[in-house]
C-alpha atoms as a printed R data frame, in Angstrom:
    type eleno elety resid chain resno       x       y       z
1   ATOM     1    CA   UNK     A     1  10.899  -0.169  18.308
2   ATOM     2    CA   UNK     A     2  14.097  -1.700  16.714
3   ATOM     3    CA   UNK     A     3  14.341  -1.045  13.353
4   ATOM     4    CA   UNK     A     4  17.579  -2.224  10.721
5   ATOM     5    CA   UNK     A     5  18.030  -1.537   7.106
6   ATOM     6    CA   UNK     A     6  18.417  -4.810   5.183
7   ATOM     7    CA   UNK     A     7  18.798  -3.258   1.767
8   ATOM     8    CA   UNK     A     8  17.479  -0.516  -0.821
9   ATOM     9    CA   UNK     A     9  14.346  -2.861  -1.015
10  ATOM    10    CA   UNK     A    10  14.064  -4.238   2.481
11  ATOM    11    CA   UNK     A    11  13.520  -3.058   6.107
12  ATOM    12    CA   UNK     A    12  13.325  -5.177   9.246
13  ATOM    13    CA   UNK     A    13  12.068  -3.783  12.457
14  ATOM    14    CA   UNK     A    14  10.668  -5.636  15.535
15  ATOM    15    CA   UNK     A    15   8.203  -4.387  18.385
16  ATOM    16    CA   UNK     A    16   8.434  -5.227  22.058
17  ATOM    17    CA   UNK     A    17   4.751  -6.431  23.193
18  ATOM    18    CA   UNK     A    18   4.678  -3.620  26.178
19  ATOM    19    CA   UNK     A    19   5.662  -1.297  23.542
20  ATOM    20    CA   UNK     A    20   2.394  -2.221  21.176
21  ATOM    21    CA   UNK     A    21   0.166  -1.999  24.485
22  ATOM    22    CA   UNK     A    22   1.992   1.212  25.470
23  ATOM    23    CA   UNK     A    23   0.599   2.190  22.058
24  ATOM    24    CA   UNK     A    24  -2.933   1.408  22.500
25  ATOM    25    CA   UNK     A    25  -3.099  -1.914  20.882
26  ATOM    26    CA   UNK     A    26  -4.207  -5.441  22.146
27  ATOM    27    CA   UNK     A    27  -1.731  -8.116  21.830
28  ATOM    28    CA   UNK     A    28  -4.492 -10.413  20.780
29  ATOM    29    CA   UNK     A    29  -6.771  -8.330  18.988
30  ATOM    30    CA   UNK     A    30  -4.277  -7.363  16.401
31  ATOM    31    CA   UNK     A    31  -4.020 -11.030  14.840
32  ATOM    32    CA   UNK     A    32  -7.206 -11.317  13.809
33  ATOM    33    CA   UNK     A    33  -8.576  -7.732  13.323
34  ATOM    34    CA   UNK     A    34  -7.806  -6.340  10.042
35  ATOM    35    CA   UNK     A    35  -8.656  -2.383  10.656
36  ATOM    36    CA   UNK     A    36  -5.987  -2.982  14.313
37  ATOM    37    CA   UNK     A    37  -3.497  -4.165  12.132
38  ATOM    38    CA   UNK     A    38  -3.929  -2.077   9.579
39  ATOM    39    CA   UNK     A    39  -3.310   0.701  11.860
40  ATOM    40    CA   UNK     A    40  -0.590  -0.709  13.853
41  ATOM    41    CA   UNK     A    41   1.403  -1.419  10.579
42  ATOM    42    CA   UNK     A    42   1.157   2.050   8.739
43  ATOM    43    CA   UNK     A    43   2.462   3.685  12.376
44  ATOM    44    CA   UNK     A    44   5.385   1.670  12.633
45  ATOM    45    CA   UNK     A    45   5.782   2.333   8.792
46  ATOM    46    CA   UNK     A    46   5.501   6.126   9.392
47  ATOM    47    CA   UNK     A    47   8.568   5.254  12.163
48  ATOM    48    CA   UNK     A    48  10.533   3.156   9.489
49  ATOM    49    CA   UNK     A    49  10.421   6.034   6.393
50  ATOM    50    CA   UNK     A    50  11.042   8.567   9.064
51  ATOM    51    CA   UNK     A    51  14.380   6.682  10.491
52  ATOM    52    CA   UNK     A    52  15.203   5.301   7.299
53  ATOM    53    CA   UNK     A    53  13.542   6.977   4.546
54  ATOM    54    CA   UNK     A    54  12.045   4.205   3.308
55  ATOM    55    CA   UNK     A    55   9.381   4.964   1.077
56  ATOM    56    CA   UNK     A    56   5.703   3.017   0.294
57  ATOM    57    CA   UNK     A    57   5.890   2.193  -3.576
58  ATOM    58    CA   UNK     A    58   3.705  -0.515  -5.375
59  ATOM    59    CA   UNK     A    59   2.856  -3.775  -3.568
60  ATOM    60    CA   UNK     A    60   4.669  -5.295  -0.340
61  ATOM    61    CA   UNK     A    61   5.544  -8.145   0.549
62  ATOM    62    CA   UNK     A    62   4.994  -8.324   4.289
63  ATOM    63    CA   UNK     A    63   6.969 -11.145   6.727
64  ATOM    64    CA   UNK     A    64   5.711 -11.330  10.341
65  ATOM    65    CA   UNK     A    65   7.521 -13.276  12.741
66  ATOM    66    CA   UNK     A    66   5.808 -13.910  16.616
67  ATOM    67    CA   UNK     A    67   8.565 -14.346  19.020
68  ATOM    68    CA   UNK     A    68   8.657 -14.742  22.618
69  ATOM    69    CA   UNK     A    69   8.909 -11.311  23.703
70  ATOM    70    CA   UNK     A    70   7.524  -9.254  20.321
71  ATOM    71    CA   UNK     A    71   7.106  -9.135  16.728
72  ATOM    72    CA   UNK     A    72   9.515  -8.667  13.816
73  ATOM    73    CA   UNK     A    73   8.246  -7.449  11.130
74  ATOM    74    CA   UNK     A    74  10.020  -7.675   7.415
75  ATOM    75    CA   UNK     A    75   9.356  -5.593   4.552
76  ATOM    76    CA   UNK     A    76  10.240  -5.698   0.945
77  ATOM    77    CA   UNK     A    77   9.333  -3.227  -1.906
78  ATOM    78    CA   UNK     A    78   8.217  -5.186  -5.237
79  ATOM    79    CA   UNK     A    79  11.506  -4.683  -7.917
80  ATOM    80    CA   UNK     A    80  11.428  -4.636 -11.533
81  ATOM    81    CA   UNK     A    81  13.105  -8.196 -13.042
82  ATOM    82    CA   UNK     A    82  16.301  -7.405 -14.493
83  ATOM    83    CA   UNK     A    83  14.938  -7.704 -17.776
84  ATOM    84    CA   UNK     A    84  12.870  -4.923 -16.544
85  ATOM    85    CA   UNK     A    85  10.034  -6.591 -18.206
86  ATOM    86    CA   UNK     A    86   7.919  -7.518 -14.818
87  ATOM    87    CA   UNK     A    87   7.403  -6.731 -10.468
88  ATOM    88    CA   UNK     A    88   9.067  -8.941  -8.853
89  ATOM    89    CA   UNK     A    89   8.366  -9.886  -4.711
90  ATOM    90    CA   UNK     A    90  10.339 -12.413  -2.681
91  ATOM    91    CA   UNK     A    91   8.108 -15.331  -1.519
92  ATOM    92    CA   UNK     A    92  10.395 -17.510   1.040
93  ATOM    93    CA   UNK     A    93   9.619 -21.205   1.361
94  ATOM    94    CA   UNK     A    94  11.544 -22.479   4.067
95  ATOM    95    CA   UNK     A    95   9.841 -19.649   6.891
96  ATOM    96    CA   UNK     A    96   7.871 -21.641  10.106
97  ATOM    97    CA   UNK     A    97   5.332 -19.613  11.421
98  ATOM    98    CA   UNK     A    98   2.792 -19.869  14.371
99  ATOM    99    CA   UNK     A    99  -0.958 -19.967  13.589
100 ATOM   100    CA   UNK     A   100  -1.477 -16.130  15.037
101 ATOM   101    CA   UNK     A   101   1.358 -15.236  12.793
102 ATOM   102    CA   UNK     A   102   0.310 -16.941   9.835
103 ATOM   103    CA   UNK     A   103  -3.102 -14.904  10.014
104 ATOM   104    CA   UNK     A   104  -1.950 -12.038  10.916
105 ATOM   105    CA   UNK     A   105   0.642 -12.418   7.447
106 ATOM   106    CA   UNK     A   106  -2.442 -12.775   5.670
107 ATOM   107    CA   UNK     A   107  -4.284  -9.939   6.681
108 ATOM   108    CA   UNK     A   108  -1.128  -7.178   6.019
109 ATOM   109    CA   UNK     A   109  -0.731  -8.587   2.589
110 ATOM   110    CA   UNK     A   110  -3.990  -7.850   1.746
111 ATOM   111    CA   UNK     A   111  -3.510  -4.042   2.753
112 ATOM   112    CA   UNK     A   112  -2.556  -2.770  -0.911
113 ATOM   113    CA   UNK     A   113  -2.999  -5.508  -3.076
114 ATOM   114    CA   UNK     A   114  -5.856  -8.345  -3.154
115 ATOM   115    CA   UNK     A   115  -3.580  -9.985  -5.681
116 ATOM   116    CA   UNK     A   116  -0.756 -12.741  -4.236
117 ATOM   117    CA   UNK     A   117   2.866 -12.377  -5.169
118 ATOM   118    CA   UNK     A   118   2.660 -15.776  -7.399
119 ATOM   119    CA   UNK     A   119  -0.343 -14.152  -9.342
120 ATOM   120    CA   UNK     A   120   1.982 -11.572 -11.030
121 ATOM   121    CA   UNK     A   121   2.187 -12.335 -14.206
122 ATOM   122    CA   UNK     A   122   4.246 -11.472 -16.894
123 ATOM   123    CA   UNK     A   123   2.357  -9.410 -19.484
124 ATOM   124    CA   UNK     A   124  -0.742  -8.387 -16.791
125 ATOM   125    CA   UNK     A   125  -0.334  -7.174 -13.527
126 ATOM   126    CA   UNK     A   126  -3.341  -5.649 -11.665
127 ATOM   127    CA   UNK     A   127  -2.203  -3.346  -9.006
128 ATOM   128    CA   UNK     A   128  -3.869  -0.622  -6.943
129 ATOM   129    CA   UNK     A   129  -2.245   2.682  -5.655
130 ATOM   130    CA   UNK     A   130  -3.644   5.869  -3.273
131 ATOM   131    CA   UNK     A   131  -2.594   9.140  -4.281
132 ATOM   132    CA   UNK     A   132  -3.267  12.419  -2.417
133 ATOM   133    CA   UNK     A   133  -3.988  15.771  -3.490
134 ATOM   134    CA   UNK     A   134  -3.823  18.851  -1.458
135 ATOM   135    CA   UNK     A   135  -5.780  20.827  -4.388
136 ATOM   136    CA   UNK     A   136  -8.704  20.090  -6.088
137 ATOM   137    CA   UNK     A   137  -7.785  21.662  -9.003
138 ATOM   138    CA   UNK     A   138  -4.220  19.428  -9.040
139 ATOM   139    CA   UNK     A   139  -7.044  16.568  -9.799
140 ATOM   140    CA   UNK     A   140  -8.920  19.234 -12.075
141 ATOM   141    CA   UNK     A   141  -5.659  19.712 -14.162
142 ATOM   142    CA   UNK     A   142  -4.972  16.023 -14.103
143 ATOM   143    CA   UNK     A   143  -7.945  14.953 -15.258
144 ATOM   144    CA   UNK     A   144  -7.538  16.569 -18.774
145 ATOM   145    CA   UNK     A   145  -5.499  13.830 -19.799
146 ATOM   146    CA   UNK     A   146  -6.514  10.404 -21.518
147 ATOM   147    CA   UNK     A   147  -6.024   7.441 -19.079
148 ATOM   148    CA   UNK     A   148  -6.815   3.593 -20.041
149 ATOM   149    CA   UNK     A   149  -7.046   0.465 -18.098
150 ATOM   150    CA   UNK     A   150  -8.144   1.740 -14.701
151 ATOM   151    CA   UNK     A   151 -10.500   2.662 -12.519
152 ATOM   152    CA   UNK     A   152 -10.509   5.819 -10.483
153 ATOM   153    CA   UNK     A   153 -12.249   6.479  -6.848
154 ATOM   154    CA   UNK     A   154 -12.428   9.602  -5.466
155 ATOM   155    CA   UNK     A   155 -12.214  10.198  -1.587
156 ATOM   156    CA   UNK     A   156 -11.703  12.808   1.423
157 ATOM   157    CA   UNK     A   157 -10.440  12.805   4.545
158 ATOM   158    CA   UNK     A   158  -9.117  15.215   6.840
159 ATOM   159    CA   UNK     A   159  -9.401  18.167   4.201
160 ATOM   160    CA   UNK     A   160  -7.384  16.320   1.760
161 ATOM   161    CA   UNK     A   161  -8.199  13.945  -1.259
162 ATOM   162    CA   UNK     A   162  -7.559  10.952  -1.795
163 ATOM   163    CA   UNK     A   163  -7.516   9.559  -5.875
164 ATOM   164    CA   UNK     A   164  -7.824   4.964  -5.197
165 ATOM   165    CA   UNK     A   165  -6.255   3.978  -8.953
166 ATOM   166    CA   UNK     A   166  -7.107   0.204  -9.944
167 ATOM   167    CA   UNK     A   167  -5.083  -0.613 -12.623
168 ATOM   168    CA   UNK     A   168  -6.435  -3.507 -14.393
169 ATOM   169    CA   UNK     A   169  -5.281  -5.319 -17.542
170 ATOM   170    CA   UNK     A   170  -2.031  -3.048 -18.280
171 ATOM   171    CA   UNK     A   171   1.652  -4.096 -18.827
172 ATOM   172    CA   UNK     A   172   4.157  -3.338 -16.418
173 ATOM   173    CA   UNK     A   173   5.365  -0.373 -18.562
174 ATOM   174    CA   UNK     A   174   1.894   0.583 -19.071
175 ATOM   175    CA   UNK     A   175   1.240   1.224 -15.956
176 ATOM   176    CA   UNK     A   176   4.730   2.713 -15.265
177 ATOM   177    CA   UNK     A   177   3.890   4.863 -17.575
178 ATOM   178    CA   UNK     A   178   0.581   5.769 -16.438
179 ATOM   179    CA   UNK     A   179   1.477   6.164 -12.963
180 ATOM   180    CA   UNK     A   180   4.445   8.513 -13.865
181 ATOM   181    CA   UNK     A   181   1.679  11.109 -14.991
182 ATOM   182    CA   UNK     A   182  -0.768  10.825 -11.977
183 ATOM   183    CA   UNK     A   183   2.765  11.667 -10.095
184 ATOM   184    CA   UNK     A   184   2.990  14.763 -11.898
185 ATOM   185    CA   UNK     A   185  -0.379  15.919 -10.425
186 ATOM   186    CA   UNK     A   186  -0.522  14.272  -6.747
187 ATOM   187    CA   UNK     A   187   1.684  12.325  -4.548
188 ATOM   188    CA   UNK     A   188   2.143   8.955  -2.804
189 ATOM   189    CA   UNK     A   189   0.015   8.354   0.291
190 ATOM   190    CA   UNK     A   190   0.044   5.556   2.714
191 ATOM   191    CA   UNK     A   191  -3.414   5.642   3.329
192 ATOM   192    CA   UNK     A   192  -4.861   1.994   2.333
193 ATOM   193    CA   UNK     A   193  -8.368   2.099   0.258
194 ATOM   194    CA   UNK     A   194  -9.806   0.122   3.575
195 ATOM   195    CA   UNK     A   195  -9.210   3.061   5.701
196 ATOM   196    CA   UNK     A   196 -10.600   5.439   2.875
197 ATOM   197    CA   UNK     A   197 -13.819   3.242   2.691
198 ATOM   198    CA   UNK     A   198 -14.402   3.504   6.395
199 ATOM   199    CA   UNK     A   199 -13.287   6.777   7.743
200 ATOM   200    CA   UNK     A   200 -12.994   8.925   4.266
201 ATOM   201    CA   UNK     A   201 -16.136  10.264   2.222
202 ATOM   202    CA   UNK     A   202 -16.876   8.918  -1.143
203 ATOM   203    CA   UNK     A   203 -16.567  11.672  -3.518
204 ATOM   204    CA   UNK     A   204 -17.032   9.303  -7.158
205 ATOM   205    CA   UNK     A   205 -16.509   6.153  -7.703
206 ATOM   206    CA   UNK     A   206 -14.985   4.150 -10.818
207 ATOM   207    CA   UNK     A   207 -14.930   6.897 -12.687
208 ATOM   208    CA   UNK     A   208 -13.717   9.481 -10.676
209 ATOM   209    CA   UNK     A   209 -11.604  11.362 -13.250
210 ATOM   210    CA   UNK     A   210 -13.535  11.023 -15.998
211 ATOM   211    CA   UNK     A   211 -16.864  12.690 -13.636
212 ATOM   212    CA   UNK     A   212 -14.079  15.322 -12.634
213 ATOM   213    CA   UNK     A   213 -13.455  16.658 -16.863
214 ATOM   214    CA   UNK     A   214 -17.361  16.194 -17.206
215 ATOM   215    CA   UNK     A   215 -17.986  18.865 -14.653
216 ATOM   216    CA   UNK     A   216 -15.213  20.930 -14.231
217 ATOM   217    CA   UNK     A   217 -12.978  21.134 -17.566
């Protein structure tokens, strides 16, 4: 896999089509199978933050390209406006894309956020994030403190847990702020809620935290 830093926001890497079948994947399956491309995309992600340290923060916006031989991929971080005021994602206009590739588009930019990129608004943004926790009592300790605006789903998986956070109805800065504390406690996982629905186990839903402080503070 090629892959070539674009910018602090952006990464670019393409994948030969022997190379995604040397990898276990089906050339065909993976347009139209959501849980195939799901998986294909977080390993060559795992590739890209290994090479290039590119880190998974807040929503994507995800570019895929079918060409002859491959795929190139392109990925771009959302960015605060410069009036630092609301998340920002590119949305290009002028991009041709086959019918496979136009699906298969659709599908990765559902991964972390049901929301489109034109749907951001300014004052409201609704935006969902996976933290994990190697500790229990890191979620024990974190659930002491007041949070508004969001709903909290507990999950495990491979001996680790997994905290889905649904922000709804919250500034930009609100949930900044909100998300700055969860940080204290756990830390930023790749793992999409779609994989946590069908491989993790459901610990609490909703309401996770506030079911953690009824029970264990």
């Amino acid at each position: 896999m090629e892959i070539e830093r674009i910018n602090e926001h952006t990464v670019k890497f393409y994948i030969s089509y022997n190379d995604l079948e040397d990898r276990g994947f089906d050339r065909e399956e993976i347009w139209y199978n959501r849980d195939k491309s799901e998986e294909l995309f977080w390993e060559m992600m795992d590739e890209v933050h290994d090479e290039e340290e590119f880190s998974v923060e807040g929503p994507l916006w995800i570019q895929v390209q079918a060409l002859d031989k491959g795929l190139e991929v392109i990925v771009t971080r959302a960015q605060l406006s410069k009036d630092g005021q609301k998340l920002e994602l590119p949305i290009p206009e002028d991009k041709k894309y086959s019918q496979e590739a136009e699906q298969l588009n659709s599908l990765l930019n559902d991964l972390d956020n049901e929301e489109k990129p034109d749907e951001i608004e300014n004052e409201e943004t609704k935006l969902q994030f996976v933290l994990k926790f190697a500790d229990f009592e890191d979620l024990v300790s974190l659930a002491k403190h007041q949070f508004s605006g969001c709903k909290t789903t507990l999950y495990s998986l491979e001996n680790t847990y997994y905290l889905y956070i649904d922000f709804e109805q919250l500034s930009d800065h609100e949930v900044e702020d909100q998300l700055s504390l969860f940080l204290e406690f756990g830390s930023e996982s790749n793992a999409t809620i779609h994989r946590l629905e069908e491989y993790g186990t459901l610990i609490t839903a909703e309401h996770a935290l506030h079911t953690i402080k009824k029970h264990f503070s």
